[in-house]
CSV table of C-alpha atoms in Angstrom, one decimal:
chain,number,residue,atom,x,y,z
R,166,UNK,CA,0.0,0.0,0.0
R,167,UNK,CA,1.6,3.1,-1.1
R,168,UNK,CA,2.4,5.7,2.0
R,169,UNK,CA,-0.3,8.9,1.6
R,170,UNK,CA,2.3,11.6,1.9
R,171,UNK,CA,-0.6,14.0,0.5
R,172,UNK,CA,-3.1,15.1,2.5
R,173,UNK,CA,-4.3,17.6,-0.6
R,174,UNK,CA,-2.2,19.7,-3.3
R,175,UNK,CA,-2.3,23.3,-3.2
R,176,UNK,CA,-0.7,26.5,-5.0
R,177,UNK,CA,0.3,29.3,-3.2
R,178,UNK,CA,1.0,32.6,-5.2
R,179,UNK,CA,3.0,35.7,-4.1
R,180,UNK,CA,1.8,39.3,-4.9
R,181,UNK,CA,5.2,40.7,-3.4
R,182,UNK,CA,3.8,44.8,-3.2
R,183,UNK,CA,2.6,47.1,-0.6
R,184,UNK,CA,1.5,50.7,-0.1
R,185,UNK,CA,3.4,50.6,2.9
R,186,UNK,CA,6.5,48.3,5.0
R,187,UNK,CA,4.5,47.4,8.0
R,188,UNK,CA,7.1,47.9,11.2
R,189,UNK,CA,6.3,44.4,12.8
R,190,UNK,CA,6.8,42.6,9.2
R,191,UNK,CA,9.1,40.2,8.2
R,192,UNK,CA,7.3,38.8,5.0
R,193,UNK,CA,8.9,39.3,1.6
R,194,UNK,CA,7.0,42.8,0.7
R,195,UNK,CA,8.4,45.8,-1.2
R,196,UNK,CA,7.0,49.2,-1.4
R,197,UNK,CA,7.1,50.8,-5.2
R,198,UNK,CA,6.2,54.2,-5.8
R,199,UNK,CA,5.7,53.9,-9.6
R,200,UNK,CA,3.0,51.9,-11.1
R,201,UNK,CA,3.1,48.3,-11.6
R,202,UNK,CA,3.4,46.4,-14.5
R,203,UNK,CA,1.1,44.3,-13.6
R,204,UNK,CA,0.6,42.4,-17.2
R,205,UNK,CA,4.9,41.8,-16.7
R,206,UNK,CA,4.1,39.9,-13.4
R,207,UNK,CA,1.1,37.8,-14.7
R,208,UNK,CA,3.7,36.7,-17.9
R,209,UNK,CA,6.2,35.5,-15.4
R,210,UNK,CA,3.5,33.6,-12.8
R,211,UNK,CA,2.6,32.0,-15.8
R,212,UNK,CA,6.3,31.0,-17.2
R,213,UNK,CA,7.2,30.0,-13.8
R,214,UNK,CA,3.8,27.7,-13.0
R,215,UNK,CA,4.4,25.8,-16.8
R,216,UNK,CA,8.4,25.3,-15.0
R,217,UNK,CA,6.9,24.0,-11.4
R,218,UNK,CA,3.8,21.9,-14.0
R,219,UNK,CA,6.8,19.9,-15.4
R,220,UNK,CA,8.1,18.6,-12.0
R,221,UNK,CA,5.2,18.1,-10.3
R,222,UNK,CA,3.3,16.4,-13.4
R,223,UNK,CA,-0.4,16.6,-13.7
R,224,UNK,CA,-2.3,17.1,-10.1
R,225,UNK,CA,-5.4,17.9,-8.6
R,226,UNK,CA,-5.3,21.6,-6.8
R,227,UNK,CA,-7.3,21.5,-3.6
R,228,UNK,CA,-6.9,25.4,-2.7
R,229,UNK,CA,-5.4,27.9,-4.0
R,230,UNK,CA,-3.9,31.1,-1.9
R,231,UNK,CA,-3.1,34.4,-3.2
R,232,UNK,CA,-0.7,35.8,-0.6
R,233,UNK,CA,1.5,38.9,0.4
R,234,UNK,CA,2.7,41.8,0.4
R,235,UNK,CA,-0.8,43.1,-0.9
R,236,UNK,CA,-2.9,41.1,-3.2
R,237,UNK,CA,-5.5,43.6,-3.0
R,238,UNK,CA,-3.6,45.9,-4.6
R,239,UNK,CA,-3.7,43.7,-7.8
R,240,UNK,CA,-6.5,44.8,-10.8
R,241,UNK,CA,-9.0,41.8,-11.1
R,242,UNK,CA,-8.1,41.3,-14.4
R,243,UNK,CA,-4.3,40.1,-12.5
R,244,UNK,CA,-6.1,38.0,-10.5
R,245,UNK,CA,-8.0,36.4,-12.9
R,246,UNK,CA,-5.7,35.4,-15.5
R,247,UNK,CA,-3.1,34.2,-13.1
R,248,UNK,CA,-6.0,32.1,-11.9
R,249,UNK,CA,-7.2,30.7,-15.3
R,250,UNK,CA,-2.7,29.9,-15.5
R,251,UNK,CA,-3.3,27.8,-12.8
R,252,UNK,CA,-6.1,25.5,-14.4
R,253,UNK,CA,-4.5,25.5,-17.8
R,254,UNK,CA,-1.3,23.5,-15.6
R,255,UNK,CA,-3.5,21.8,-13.4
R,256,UNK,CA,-6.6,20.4,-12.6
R,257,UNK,CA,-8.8,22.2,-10.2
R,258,UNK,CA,-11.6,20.9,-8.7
R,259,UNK,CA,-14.9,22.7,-9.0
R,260,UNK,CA,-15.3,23.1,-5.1
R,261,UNK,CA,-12.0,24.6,-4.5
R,262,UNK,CA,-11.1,27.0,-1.5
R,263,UNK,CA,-9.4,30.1,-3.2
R,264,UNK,CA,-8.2,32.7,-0.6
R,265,UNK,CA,-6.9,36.4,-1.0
R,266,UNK,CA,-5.5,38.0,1.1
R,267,UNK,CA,-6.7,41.6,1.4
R,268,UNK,CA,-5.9,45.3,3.7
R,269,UNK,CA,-8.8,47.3,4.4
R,270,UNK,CA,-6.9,50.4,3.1
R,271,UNK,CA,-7.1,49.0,-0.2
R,272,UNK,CA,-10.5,47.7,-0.4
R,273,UNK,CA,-13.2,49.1,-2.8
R,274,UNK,CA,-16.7,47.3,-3.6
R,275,UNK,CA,-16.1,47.5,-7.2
R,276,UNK,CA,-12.8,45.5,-7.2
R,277,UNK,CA,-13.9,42.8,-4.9
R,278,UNK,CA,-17.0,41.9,-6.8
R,279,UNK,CA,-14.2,41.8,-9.8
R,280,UNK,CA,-11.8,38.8,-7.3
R,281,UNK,CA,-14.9,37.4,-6.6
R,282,UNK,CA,-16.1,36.8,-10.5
R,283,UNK,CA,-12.8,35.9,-11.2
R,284,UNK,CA,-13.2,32.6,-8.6
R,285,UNK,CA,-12.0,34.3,-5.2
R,286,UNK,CA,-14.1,32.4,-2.6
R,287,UNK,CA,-12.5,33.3,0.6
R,288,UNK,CA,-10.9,36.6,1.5
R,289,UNK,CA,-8.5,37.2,4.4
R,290,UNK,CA,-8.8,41.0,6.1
R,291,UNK,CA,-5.3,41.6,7.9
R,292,UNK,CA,-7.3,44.4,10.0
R,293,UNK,CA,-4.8,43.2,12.9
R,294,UNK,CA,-6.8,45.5,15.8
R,295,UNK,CA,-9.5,47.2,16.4
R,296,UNK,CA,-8.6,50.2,18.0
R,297,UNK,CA,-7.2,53.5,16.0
R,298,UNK,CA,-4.1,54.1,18.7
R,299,UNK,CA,-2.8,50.4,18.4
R,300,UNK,CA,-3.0,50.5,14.5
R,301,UNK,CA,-1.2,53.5,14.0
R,302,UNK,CA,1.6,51.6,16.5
R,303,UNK,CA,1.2,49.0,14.2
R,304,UNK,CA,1.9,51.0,11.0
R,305,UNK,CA,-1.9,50.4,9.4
R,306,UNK,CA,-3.0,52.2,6.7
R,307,UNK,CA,-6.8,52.0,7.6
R,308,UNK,CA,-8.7,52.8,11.0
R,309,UNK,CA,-11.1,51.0,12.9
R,310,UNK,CA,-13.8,52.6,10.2
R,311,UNK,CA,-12.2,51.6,7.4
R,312,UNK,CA,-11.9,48.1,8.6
R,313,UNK,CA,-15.3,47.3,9.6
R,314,UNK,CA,-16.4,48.9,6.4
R,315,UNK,CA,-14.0,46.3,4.6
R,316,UNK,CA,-15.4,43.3,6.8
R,317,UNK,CA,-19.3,44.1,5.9
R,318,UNK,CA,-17.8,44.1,2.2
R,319,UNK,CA,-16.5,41.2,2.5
R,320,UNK,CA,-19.5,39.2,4.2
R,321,UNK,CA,-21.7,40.6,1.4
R,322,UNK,CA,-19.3,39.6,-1.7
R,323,UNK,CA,-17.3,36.3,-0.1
R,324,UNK,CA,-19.1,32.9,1.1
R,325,UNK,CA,-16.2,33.3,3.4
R,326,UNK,CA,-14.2,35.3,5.4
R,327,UNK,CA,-11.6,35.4,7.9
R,328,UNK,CA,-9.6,38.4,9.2
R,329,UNK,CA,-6.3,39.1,11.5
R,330,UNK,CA,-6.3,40.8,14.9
R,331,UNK,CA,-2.8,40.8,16.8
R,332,UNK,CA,-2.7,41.3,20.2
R,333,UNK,CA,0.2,40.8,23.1
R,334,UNK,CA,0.8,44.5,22.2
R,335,UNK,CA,2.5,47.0,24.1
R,336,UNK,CA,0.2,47.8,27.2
R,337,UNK,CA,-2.4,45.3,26.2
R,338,UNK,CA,-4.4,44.5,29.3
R,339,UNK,CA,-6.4,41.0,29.6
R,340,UNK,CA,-9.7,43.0,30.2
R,341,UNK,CA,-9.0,45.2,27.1
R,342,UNK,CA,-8.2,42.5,25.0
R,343,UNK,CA,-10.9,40.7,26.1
R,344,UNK,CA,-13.5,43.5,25.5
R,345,UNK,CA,-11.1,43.8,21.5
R,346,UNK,CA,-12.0,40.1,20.8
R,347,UNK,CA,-15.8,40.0,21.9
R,348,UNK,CA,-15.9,42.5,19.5
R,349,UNK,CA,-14.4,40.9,16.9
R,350,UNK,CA,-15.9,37.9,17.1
R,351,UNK,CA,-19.3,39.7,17.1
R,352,UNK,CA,-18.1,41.0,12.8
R,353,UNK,CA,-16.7,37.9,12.2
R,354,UNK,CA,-18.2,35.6,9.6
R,355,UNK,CA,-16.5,31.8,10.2
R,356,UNK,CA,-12.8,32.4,10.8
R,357,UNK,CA,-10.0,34.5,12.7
R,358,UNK,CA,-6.5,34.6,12.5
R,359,UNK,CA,-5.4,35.4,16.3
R,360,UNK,CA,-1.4,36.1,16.5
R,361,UNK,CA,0.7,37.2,19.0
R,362,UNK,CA,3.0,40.4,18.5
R,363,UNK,CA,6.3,39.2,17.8
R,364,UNK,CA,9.5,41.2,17.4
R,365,UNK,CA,11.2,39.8,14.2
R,366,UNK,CA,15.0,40.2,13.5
R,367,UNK,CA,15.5,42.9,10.3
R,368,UNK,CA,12.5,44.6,10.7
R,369,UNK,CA,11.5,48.2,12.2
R,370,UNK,CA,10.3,47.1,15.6
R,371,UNK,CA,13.2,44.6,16.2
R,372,UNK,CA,15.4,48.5,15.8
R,373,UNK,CA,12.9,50.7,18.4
R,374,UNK,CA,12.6,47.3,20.7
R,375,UNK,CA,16.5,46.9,20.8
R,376,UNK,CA,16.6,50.4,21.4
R,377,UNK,CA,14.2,50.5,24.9
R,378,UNK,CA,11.5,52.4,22.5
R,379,UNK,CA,8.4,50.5,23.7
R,380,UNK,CA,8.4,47.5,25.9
R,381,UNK,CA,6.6,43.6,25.2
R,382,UNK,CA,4.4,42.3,27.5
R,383,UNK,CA,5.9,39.9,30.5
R,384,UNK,CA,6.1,36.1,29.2
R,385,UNK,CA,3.2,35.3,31.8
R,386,UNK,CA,0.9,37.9,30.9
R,387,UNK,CA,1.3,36.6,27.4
R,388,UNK,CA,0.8,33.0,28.5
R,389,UNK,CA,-2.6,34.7,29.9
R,390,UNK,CA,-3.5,36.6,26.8
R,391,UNK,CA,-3.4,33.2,24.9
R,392,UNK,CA,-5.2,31.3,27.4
R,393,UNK,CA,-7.8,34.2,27.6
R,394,UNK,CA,-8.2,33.7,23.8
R,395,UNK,CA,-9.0,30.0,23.8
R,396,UNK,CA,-11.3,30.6,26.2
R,397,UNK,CA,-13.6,33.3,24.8
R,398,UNK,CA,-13.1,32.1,21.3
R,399,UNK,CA,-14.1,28.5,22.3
R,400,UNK,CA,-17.1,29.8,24.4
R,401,UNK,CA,-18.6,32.1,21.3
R,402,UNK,CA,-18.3,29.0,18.9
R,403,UNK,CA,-15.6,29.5,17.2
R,404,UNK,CA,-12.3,27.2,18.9
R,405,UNK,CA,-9.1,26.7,18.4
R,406,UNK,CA,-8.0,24.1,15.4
R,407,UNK,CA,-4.9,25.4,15.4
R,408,UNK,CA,-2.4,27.5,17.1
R,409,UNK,CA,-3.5,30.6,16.5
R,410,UNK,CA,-6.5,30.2,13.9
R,411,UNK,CA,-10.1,29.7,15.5
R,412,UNK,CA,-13.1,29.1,13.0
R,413,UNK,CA,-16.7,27.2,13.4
R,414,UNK,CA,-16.3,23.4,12.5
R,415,UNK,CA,-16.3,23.0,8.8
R,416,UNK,CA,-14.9,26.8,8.1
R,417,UNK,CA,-11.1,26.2,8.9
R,418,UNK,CA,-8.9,27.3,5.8
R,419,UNK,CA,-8.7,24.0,3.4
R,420,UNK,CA,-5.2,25.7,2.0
R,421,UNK,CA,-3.5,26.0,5.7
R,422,UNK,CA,-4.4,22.4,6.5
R,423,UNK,CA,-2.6,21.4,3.7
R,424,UNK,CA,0.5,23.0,5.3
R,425,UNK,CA,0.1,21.6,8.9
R,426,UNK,CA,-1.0,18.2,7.8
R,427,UNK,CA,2.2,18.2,5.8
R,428,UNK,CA,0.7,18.2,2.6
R,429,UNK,CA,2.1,19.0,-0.9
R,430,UNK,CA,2.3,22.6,-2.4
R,431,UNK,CA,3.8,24.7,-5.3
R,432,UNK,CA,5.0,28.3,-4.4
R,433,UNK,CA,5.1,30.6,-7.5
R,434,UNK,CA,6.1,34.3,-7.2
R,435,UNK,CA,8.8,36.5,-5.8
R,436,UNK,CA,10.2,34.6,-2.5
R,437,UNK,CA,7.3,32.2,-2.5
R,438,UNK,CA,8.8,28.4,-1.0
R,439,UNK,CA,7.3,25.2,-1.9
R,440,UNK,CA,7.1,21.7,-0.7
R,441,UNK,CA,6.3,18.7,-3.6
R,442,UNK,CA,7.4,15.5,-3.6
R,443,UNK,CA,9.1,14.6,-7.1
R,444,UNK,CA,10.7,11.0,-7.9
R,445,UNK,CA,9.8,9.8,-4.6
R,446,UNK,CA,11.6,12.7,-2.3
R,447,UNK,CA,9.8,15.4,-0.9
R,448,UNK,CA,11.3,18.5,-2.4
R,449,UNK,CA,11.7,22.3,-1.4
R,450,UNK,CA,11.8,25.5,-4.0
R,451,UNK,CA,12.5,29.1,-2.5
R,452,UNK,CA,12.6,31.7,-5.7
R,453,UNK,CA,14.6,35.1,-5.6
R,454,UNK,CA,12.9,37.1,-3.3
R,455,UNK,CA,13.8,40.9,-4.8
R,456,UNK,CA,10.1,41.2,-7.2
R,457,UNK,CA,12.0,42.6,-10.2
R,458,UNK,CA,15.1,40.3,-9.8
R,459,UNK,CA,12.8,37.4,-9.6
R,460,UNK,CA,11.1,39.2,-12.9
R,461,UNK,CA,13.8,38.9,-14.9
R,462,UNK,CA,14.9,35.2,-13.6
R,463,UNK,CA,11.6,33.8,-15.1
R,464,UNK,CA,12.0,36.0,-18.6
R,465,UNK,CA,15.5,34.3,-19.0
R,466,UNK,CA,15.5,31.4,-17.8
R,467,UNK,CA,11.7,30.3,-17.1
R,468,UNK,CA,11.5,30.3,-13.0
R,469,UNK,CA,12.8,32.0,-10.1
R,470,UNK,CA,14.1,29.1,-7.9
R,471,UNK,CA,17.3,30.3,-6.3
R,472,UNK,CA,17.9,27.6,-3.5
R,473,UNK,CA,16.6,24.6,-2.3
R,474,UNK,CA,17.2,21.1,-1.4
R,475,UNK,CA,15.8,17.2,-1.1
R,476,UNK,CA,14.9,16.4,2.1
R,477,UNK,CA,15.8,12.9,3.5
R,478,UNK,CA,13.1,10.9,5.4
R,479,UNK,CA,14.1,12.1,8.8
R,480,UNK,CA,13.9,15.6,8.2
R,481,UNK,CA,10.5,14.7,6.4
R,482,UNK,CA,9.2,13.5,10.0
R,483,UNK,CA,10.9,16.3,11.8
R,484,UNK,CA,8.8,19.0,9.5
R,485,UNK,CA,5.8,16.8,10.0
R,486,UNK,CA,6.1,16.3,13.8
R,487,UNK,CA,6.8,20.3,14.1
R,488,UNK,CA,3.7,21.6,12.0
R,489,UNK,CA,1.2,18.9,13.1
R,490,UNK,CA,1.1,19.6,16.5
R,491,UNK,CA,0.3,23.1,15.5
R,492,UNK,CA,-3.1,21.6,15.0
R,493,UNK,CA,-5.7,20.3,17.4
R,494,UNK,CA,-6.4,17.2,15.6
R,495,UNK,CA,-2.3,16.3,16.4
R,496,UNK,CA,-0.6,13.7,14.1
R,497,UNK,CA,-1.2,10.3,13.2
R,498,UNK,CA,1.3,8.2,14.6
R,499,UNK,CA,1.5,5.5,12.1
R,500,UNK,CA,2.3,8.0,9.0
R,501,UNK,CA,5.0,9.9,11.8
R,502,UNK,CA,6.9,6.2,12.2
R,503,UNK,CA,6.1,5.4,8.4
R,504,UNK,CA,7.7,8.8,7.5
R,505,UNK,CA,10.7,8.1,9.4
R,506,UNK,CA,10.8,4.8,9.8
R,507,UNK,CA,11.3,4.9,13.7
R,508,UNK,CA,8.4,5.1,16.2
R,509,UNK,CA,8.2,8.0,18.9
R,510,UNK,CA,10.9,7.6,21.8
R,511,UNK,CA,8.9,6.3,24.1
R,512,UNK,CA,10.7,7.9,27.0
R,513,UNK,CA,10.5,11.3,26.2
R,514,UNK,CA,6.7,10.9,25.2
R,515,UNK,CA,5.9,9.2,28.9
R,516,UNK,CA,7.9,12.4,30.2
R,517,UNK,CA,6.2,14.7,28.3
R,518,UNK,CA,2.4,13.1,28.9
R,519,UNK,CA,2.9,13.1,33.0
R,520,UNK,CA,4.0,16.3,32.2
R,521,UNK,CA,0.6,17.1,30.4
R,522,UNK,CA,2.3,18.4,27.4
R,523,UNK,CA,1.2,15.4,25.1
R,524,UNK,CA,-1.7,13.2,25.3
R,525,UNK,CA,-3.2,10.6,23.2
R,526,UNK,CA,-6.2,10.8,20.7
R,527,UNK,CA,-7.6,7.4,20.5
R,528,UNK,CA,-5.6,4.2,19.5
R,529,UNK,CA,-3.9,6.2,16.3
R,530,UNK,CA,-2.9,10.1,17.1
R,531,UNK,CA,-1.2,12.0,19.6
R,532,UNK,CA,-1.5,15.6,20.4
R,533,UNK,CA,-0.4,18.7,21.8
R,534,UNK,CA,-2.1,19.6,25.4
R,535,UNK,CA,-3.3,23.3,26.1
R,536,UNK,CA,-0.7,23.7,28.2
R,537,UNK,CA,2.1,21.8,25.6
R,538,UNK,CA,0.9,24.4,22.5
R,539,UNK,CA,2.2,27.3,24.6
R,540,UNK,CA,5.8,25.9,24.9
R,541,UNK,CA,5.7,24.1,21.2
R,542,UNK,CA,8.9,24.1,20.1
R,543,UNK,CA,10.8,22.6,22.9
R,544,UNK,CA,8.0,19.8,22.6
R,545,UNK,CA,8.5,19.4,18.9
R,546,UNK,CA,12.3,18.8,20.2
R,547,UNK,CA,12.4,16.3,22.6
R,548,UNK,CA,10.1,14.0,20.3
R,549,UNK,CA,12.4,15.0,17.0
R,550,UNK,CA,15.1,12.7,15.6
């Protein structure tokens, strides 16, 4: 029987632009001041998906994600040719998830009602809080107006919806964030994306942070802040399935799943990585991450891969162990061992369960505890090879 190692096939495409370098982010986005040539961009996502078509070999897309930078920003007509490029390569199924990501700065009726006629199913707001003093800290574009205006938008266009909030911010309080979420959850539709402020090295609040310009919250008021967020999401109907994404059973994001349950994807677009397996090895892809660099890669030589590697069956298991205990469902055990071809230690998985980090689901998965998703990463090491 031949070992599933694909628990769906999805595409992931990188609009690399912004109208503005948020100070918090460390995604691959650029800010341009001249105007985009937009038909340029949709030549080379379609040079560079006929490149990734010829290794991966015909497939069936189960999502499709249009990430960033701002997607938004894109004309419709962008969007819906570099859509119809990806079912000329592939086969998509008529039920697909397609996502977009979307800023409420950039958000007119007219051009969502052209992503959604163009097969945009799902949008994703990054409104990130709702409070005008914390988003101008955070470097938004829009204010709380703007936002909620986006979200009714969205619910009116979109069978789906899910938006960002961040919170673990400077001077944050439990009963403020608390009052923040209830909100939120009140204008959400099926889905939120709930993350905790984190200072990333490179970017501008890594520079005022190192230099004593604001302060993070304690590590145990932001082990409170997260507990406080599974509890008020979980009582209002919409719990945690993973980490930090909450959504009403049946609405979590198909595309994200594929990436937790360690399924196979193609990453097209300026610094966009992908995960396929090809002649029996799982692969990775990472393209040139500079928009117009990438550009010209594709023109001459028809893709933008700059690095990568084949990944032996032990890293395999290591990736799989670290992103699917992300999710609340945990990992099956029997693909884990048939991935590395070793079972779980058992010695560090009896510490870890009387340590009420780990606990088993059934006869066949294991899975993080409440308390073991707050101090992931040293879990995901003790069971790693």
């Amino acid at each position: 029987m031949r070992l599933d190692r694909s628990p769906g096939f999805g595409i992931y495409l990188h609009w690399p632009f912004c109208a503005a370098k948020c100070p918090y982010c460390d995604f691959n986005s650029h800010v341009r001041h001249q105007k985009i040539d937009q038909q340029r961009y949709v030549r080379a996502f379609a040079a560079e998906m006929a490149w990734m078509r010829a290794r991966t070999g015909a497939r069936e897309v189960t999502s499709i994600f249009i990430g960033g930078g701002t997607p938004s920003l894109m004309e419709p007509a962008t969007v819906d040719a570099i859509l119809n490029e990806v079912a000329r390569n592939w086969s998509v199924l008529p039920d697909i998830e397609i996502t977009m990501e979307a800023n409420p700065s950039s958000v007119e009726a007219e051009r969502f009602r052209g992503y959604r006629a163009a097969g945009v199913n799902r949008v994703s707001l990054g409104v990130q809080a709702l409070n005008d003093a914390d988003l101008r800290f955070l470097g938004r574009l829009h204010d709380v107006s703007e936002a909620l205006h986006a979200i009714k938008l969205a619910r009116e266009i979109f069978p789906r919806l899910s938006f960002d909030l961040i919170y673990a911010r400077p001077g944050q309080t439990l009963e403020a964030w608390e009052k923040e979420l209830d909100e939120a959850i009140g204008h959400a539709a099926d889905h939120l994306s709930l993350y905790q402020l984190t200072i990333e090295e490179g970017t501008a609040f890594h520079r005022l942070h190192s230099a004593g310009k604001f302060i993070m919250p304690e590590a145990d008021l932001s082990a409170d802040l997260y507990q406080l967020t599974q509890g008020v999401t979980s009582a209002r109907g919409l719990p945690a399935y993973e980490v930090s994404n909450h959504a009403r059973p049946g609405a979590e994001s198909r595309h994200n799943l594929v990436y937790w349950r360690y399924g196979e994807y193609v990453g097209i677009g300026p610094g966009a990585h992908g995960r396929f397996v090809e002649e029996g090895t799982r692969v990775v892809t990472m393209t040139e991450r500079h928009p117009e660099t990438w550009a010209g890669l594709v023109e001459s030589r028809g893709h933008g891969v700059v690095d990568g590697e084949r990944l032996a069956r032990e890293e395999e298991a290591d990736e799989f162990l670290m992103m699917g205990l992300r999710l609340v469902e945990g990992i099956d055990i029997a693909r884990f061992e048939a991935l590395s071809e070793r079972i779980l230690p058992a010695r560090q998985l009896a510490i870890l369960q009387e340590e009420g980090l780990v606990e088993p689901v059934g006869n066949s998965r294991l899975r993080a505890t409440p308390a073991g998703m707050i101090v992931l990463n040293s879990l995901v090491a003790a069971l790693a090879s």
